mmCIF file of C-alpha atoms in Angstrom:
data_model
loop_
_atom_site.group_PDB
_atom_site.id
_atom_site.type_symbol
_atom_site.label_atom_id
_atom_site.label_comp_id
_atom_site.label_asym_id
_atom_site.label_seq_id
_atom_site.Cartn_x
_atom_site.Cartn_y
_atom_site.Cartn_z
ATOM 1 C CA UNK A 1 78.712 79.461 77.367
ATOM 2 C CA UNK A 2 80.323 76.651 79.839
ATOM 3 C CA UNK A 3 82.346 78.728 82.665
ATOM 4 C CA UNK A 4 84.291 77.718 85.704
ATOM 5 C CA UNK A 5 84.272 79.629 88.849
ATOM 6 C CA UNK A 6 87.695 79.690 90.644
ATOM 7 C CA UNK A 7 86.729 81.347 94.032
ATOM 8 C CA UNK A 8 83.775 80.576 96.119
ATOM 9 C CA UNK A 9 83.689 83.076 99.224
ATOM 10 C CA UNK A 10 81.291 86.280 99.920
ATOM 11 C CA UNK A 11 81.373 87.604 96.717
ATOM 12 C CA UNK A 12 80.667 84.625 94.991
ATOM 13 C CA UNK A 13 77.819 83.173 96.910
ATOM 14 C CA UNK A 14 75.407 86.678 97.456
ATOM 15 C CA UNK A 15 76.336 88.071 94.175
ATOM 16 C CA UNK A 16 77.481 85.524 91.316
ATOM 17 C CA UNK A 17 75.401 82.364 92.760
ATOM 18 C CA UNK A 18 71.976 84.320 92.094
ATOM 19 C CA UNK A 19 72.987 85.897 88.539
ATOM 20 C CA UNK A 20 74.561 82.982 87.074
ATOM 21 C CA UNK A 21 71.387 81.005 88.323
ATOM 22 C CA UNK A 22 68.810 83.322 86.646
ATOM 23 C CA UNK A 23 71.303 83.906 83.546
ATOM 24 C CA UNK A 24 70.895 80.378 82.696
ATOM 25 C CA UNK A 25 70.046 80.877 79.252
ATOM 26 C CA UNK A 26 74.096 82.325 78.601
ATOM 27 C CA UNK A 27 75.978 80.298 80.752
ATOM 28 C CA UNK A 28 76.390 77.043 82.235
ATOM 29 C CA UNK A 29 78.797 76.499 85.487
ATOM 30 C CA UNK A 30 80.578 73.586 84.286
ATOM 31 C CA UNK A 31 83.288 73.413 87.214
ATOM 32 C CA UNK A 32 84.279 75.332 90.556
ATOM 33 C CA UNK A 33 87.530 75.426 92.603
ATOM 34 C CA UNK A 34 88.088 76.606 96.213
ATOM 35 C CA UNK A 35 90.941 75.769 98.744
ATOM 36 C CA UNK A 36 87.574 75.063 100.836
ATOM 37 C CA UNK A 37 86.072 71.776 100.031
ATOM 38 C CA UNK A 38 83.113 72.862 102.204
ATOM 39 C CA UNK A 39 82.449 75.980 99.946
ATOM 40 C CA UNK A 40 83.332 74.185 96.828
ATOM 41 C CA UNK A 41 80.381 71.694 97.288
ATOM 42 C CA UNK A 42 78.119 73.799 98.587
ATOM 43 C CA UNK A 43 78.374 76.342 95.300
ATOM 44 C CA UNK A 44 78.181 73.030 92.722
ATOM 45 C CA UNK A 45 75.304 71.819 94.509
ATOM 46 C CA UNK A 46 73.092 75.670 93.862
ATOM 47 C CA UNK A 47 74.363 75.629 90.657
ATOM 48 C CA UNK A 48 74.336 72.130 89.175
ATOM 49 C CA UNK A 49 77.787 72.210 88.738
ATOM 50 C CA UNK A 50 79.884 68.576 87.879
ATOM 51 C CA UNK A 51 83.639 69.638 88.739
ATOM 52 C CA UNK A 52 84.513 70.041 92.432
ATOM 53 C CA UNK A 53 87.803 71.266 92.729
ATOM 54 C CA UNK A 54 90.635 72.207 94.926
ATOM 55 C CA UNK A 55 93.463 73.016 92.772
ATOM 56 C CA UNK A 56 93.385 75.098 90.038
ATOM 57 C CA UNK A 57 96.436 72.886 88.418
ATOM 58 C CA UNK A 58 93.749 70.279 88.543
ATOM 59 C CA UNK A 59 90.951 71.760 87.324
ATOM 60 C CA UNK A 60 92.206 73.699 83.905
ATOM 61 C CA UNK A 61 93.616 71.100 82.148
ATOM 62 C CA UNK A 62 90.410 68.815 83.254
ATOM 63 C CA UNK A 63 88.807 71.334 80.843
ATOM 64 C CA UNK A 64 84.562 71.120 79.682
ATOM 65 C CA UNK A 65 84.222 74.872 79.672
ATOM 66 C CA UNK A 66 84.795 77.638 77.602
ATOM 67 C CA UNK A 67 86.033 80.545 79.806
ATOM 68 C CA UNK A 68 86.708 81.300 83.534
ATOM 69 C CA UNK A 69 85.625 83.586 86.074
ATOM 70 C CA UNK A 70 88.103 84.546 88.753
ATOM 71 C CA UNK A 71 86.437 85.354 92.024
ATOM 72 C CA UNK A 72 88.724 84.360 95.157
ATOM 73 C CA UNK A 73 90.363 87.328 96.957
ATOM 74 C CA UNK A 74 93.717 88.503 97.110
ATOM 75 C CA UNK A 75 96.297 88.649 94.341
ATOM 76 C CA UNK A 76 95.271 87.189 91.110
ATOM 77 C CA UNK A 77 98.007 87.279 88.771
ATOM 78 C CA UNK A 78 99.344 83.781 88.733
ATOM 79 C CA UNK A 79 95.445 82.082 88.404
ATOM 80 C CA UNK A 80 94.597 84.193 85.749
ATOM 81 C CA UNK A 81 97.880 83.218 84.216
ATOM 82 C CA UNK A 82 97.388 79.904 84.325
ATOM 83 C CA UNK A 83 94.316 80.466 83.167
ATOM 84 C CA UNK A 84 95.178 82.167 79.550
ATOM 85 C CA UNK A 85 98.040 79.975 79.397
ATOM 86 C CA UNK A 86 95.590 77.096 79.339
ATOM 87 C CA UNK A 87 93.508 78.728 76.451
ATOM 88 C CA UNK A 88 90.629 80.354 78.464
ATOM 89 C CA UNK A 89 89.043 83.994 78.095
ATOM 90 C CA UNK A 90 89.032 85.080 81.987
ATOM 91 C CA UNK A 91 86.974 87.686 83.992
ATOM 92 C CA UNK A 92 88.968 88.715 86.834
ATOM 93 C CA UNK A 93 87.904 90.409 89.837
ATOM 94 C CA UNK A 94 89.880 93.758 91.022
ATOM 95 C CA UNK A 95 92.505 93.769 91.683
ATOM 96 C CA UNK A 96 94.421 92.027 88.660
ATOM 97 C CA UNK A 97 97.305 91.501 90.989
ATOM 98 C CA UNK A 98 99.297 92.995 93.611
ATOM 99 C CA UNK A 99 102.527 93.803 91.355
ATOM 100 C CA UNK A 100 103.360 95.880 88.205
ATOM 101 C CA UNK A 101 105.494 92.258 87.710
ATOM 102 C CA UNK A 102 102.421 89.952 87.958
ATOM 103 C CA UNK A 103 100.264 92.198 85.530
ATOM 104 C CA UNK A 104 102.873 92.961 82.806
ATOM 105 C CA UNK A 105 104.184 89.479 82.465
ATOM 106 C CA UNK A 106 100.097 88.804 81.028
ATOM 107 C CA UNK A 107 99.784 88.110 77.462
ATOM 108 C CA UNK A 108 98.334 91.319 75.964
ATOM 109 C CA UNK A 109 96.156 89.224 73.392
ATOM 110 C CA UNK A 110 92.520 90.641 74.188
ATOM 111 C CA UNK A 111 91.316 87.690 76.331
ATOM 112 C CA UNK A 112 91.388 88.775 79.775
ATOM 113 C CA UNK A 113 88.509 91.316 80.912
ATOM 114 C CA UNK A 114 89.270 92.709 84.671
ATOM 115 C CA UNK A 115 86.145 92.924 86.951
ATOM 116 C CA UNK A 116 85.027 96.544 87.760
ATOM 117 C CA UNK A 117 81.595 96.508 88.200
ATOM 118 C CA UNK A 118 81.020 100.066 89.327
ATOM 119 C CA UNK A 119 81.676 100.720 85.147
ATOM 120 C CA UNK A 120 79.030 98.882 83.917
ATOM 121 C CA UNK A 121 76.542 100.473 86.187
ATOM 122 C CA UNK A 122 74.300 102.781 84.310
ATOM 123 C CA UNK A 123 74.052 105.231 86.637
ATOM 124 C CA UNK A 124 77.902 105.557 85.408
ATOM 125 C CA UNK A 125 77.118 104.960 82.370
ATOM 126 C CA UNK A 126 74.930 107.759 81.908
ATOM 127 C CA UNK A 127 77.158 110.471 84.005
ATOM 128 C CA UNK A 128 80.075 109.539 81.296
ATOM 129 C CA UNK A 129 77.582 110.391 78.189
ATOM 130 C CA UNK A 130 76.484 113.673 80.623
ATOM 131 C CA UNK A 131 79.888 114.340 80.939
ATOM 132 C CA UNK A 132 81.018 114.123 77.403
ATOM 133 C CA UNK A 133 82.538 117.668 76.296
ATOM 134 C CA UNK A 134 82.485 119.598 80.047
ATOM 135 C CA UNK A 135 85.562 120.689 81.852
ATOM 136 C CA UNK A 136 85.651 118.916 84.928
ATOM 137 C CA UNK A 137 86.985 121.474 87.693
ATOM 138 C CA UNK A 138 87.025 118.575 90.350
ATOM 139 C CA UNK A 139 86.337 115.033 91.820
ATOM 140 C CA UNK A 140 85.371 114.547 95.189
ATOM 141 C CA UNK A 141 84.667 110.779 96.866
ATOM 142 C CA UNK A 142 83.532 109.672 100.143
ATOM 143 C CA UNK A 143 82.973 105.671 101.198
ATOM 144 C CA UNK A 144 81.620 104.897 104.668
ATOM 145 C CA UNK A 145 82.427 101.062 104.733
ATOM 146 C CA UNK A 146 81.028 99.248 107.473
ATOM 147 C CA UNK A 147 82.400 95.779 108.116
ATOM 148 C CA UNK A 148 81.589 93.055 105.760
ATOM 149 C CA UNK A 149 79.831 90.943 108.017
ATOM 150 C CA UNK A 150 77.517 93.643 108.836
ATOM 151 C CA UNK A 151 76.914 94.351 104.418
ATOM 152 C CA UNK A 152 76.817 90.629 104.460
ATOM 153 C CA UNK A 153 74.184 89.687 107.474
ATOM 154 C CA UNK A 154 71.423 88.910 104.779
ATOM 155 C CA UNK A 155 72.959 86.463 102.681
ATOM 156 C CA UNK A 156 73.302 83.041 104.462
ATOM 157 C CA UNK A 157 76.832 82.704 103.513
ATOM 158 C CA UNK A 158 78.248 79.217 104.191
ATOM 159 C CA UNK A 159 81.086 79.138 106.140
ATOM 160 C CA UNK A 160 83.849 76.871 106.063
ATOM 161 C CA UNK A 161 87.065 76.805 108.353
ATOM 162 C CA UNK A 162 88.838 74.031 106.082
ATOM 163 C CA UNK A 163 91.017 75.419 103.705
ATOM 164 C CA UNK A 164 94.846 75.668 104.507
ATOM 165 C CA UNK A 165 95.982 79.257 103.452
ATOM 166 C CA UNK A 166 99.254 79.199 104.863
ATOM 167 C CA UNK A 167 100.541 78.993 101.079
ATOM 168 C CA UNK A 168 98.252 81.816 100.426
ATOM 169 C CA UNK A 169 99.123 84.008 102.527
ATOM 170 C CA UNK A 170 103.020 83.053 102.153
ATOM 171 C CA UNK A 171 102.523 83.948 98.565
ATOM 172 C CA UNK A 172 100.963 87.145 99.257
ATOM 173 C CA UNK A 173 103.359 88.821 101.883
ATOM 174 C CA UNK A 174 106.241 87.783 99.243
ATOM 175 C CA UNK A 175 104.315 89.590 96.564
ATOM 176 C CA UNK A 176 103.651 92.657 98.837
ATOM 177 C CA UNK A 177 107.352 92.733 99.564
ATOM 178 C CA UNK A 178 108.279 92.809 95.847
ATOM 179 C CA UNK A 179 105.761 95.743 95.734
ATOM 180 C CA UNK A 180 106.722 97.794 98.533
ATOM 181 C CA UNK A 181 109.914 96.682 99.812
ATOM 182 C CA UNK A 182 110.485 93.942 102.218
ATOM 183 C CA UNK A 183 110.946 96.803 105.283
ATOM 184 C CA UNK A 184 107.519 98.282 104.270
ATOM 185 C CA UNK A 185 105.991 98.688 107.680
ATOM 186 C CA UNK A 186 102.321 97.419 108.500
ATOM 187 C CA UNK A 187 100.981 100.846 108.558
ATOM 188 C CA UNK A 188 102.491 101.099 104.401
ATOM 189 C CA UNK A 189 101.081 97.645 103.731
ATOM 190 C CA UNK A 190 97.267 98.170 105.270
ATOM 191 C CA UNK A 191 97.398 101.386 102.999
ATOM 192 C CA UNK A 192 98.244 99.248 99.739
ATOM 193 C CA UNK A 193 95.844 96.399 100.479
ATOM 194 C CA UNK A 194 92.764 99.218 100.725
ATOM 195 C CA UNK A 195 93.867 101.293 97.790
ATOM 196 C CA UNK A 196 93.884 97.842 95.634
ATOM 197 C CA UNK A 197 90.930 96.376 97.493
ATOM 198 C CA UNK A 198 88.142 98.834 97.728
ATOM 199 C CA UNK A 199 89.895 102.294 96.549
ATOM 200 C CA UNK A 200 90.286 100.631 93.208
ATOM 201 C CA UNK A 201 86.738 101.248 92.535
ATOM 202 C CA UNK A 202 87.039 104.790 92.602
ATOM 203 C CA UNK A 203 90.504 104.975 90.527
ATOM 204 C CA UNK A 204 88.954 102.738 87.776
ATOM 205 C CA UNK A 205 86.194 105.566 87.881
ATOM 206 C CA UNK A 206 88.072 108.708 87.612
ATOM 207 C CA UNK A 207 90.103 106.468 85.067
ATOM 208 C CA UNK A 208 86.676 106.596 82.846
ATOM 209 C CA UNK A 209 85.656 109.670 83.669
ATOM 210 C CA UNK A 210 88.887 111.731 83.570
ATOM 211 C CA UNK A 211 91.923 109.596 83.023
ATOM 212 C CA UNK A 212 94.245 108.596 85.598
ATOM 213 C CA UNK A 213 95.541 110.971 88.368
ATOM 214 C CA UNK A 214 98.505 113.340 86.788
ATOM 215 C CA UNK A 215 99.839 113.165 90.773
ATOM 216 C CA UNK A 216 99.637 112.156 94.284
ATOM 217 C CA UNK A 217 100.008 115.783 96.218
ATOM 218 C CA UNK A 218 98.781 114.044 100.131
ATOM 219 C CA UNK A 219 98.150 110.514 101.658
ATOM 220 C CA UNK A 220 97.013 110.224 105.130
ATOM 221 C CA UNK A 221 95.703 107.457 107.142
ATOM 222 C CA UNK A 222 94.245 107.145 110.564
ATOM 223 C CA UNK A 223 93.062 105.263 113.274
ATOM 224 C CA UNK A 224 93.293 101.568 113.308
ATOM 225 C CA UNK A 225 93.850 99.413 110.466
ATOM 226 C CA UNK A 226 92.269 99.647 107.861
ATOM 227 C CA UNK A 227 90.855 102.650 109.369
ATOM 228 C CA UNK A 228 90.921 105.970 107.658
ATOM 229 C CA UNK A 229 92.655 106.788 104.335
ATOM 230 C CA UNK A 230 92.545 110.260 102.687
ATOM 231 C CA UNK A 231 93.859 110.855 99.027
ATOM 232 C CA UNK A 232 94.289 113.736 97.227
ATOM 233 C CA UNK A 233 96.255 115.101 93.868
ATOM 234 C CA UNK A 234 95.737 116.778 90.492
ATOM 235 C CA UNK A 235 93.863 115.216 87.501
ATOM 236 C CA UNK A 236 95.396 114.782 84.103
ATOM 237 C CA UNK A 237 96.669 117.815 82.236
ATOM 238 C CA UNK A 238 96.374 120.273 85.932
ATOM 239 C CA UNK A 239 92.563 120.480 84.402
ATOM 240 C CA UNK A 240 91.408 120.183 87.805
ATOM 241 C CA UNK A 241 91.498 118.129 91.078
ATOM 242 C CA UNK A 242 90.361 115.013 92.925
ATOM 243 C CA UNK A 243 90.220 114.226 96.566
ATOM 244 C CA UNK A 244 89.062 110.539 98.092
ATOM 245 C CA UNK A 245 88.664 109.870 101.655
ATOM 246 C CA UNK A 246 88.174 106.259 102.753
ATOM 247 C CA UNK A 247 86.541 105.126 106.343
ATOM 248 C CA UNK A 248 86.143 101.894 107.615
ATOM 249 C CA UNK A 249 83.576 102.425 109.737
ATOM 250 C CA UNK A 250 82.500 98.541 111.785
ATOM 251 C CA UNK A 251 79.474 99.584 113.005
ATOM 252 C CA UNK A 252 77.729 102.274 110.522
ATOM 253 C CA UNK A 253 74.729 102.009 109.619
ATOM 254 C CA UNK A 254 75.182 100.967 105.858
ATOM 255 C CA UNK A 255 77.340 101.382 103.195
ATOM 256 C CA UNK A 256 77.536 104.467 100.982
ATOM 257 C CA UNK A 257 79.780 106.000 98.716
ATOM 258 C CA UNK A 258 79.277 109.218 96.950
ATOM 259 C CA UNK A 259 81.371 110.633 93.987
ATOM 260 C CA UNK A 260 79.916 114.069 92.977
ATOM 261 C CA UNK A 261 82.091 115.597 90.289
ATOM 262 C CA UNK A 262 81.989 119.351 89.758
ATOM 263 C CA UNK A 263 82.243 121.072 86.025
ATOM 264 C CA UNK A 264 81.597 124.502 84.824
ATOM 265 C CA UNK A 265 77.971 124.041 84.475
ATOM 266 C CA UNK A 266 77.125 121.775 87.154
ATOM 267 C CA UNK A 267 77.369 119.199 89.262
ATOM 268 C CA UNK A 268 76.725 115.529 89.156
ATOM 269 C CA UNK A 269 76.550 113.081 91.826
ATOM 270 C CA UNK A 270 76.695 109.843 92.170
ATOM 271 C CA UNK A 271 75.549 107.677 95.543
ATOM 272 C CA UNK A 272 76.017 103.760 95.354
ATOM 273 C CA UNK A 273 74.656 101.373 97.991
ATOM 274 C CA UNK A 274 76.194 98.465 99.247
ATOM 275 C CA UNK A 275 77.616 96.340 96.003
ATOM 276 C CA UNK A 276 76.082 93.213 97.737
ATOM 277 C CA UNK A 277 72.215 94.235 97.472
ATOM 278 C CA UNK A 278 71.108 93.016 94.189
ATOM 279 C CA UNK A 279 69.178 95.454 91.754
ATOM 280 C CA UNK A 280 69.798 98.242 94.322
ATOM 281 C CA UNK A 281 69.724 101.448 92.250
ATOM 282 C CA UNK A 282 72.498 103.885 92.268
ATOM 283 C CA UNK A 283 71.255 106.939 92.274
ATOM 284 C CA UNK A 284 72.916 110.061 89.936
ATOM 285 C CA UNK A 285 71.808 113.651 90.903
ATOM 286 C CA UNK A 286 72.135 115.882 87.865
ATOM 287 C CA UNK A 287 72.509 119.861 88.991
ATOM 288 C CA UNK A 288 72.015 121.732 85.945
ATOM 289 C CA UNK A 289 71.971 125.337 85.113
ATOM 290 C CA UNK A 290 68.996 127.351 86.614
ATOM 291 C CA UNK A 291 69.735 124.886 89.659
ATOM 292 C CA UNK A 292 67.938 122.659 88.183
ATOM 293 C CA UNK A 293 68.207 119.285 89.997
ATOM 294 C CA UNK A 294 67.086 116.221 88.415
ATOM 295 C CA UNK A 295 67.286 112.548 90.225
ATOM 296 C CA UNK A 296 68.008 109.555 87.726
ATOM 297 C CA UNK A 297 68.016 105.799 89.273
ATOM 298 C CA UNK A 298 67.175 102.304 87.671
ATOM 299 C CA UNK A 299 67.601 99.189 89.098
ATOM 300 C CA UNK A 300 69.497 96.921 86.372
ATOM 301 C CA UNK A 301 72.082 95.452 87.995
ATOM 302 C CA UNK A 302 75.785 96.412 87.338
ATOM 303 C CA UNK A 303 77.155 92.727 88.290
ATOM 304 C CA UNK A 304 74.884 91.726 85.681
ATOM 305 C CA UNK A 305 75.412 93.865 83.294
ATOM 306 C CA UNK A 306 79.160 93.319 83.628
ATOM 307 C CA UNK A 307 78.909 89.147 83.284
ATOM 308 C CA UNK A 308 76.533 90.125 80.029
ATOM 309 C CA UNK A 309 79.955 92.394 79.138
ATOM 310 C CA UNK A 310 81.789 89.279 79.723
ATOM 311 C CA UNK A 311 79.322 86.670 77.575
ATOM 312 C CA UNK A 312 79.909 89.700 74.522
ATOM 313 C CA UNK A 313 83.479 89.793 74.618
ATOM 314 C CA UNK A 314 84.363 85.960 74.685
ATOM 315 C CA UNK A 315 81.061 85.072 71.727
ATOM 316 C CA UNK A 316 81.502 88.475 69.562
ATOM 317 C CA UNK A 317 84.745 89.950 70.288
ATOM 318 C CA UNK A 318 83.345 93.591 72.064
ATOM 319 C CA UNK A 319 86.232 94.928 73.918
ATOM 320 C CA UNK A 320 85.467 95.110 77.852
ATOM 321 C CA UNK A 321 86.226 98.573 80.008
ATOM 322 C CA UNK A 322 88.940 97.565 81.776
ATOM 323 C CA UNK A 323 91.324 94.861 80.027
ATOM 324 C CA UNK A 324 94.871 94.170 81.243
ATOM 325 C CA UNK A 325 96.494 97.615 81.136
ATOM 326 C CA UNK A 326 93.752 99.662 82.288
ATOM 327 C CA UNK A 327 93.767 97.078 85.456
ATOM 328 C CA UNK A 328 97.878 98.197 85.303
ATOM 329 C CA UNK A 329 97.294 101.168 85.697
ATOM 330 C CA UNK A 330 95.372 101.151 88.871
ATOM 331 C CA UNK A 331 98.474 99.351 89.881
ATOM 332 C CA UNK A 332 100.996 101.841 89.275
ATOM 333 C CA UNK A 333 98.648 104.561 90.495
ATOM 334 C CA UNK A 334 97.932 102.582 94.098
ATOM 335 C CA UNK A 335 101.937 102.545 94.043
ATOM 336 C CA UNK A 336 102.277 105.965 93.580
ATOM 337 C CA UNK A 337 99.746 106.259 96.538
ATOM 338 C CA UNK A 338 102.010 104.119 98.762
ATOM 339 C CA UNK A 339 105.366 106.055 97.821
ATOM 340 C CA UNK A 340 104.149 109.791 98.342
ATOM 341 C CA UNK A 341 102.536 108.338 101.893
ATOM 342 C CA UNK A 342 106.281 107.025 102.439
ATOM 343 C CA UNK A 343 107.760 109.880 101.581
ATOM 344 C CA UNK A 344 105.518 112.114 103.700
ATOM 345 C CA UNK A 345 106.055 110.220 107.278
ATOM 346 C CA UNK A 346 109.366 109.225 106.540
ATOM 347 C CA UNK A 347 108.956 105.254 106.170
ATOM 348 C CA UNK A 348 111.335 102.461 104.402
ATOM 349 C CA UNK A 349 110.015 101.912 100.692
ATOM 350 C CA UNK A 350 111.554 99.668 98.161
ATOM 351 C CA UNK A 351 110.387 96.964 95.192
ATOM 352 C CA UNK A 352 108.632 98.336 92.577
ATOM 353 C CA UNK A 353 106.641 101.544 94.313
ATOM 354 C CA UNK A 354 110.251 102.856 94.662
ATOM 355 C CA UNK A 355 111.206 102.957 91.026
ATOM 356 C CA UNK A 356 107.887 105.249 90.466
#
């Protein structure tokens, strides 16, 4: 399968460089686009790629490929619009976009999968099938984030101070003000940014393993940006509860998040390493009656595994984990997160959190 690569920062050069090199059998990298010349010629040249681009509008209707992966950061909505609109299947990563606006103005016609790779991990995989049938009595998450330069040290990254992102950015405050409110304060804004750019993760988990959060009881947030974020509310139905605290930690020691999730007969618990270490195992603890404790790990990759996803939905039609509205509903729950947090400390909120 020929794909382009829109997108050629951190994510893409330590994680999709090295899978779509030893995946060569399924897919060819016909064509790659960054803002960054620099980065754009340095990802062609490791993966034999012809089409060096810096503008999307350029590089979609110069065509030779079959689908597109969108890795670049930020809001995504308007790429991967472009993107169906030119007849491509897409793989986005999280988050879809920053608005409800952005996500619901897709085309719901099955060819956009939404990048979650934390669902195709089989440590996940096999807590959903150990979860099938329990009562879940609650959800409790914990990520100690160091900075990304410190998750990152290992991977040679090429830098590259030669894109202009003034655009960028422009086009991302607008979009933050449509979601938020153009008075949103910084504080409101930093909170928004983390839910959709690392607390996603965790919402398109409890999305698989309990549904979406029935409410938003308490947001806090602490120290400085993006600091601390704490999240708590009721699962779907009042079956339970579900707590997430956030830290942004610069200097820990390494990345680690842990989701247990208690039931009537047990626990299970889930601890994932830094998403940047290749075939790192997640590892699921399984507390069973007679406390029991059994320790599962295997070290298939879950980027892989998702880009396989990918390679079965465009050739065969399977239907991915997260499509368009499951990537929606992250959305609206991050702006439910935002509005109870402005409603708590008293702050201005308006655009599209407001209506919810």
């Amino acid at each position: 399968m020929k794909i382009a690569l829109i997108g050629c920062g951190a994510v893409t050069q330590a994680v999709y460089v090295p899978l779509l090199s030893r995946r060569r059998e399924l897919f060819e990298v016909s064509a790659v686009c960054d803002l960054s010349p620099t980065l754009a010629g340095a990802v062609a040249d490791r993966l034999g790629a012809a089409g060096r681009f810096t503008d999307v509008g350029e590089m979609l209707p110069a065509g030779g490929f079959d689908a597109v992966l969108v890795l670049a950061s930020g809001s995504h909505g308007e790429t991967v619009r472009q993107a169906l609109d030119a007849g491509y299947a897409v793989l986005c990563e999280k988050p879809l976009s920053l608005t409800r606006a952005e996500a619901a103005a897709l085309p719901p016609d099955g060819r956009l999968m939404v990048g979650y790779m934390k669902q195709y991990d089989p440590a996940v995989l096999r807590a959903e099938a150990l979860l099938d049938g329990v009562r879940i009595r609650s959800v409790e998450v914990t990520v100690l984030h160091p900075s990304g330069e410190a998750q990152l040290a290992f991977a040679n990254l090429v830098q590259a101070r030669d894109a202009d992102l003034t655009q960028v950015r422009k086009a991302e405050a607008a979009l933050l003000d449509a979601a938020l409110g153009a008075d949103a304060p910084e504080s409101l804004r930093n909170l928004y940014n983390v839910t959709l750019g690392s607390i996603c993760h965790d919402l398109s988990l409890l999305r698989r393993f309990t549904g979406s959060p029935e409410r938003i009881d308490h947001v806090a947030a602490w120290g400085e940006a993006p600091g601390s974020i704490e999240i708590s509310g009721t699962l779907p139905g009042d079956s339970g509860r579900f707590a997430i605290r956030w830290h942004y930690l610069e200097d820990y020691p390494a990345y680690r998040e842990t989701v247990a999730i208690h039931h009537d007969q047990g626990t299970l618990e889930l601890a994932f390493p830094s998403p940047y270490l290749m075939n790192a195992p997640t590892v699921l603890t399984v507390v069973a009656p007679g406390e029991a404790r059994t320790e599962w790990r295997e070290v298939t990759e879950a980027f892989e595994t998702q880009l396989l996803a990918f390679h079965a939905f465009v050739t065969t039609g399977e239907t991915p984990r997260t499509g368009r509205d499951g990537a929606l509903e992250d959305i609206v729950t991050a702006q439910r997160i935002a509005a109870r947090y402005a409603v708590q400390h008293g702050l201005p909120l308006g655009g599209e959190a407001r209506e919810l």
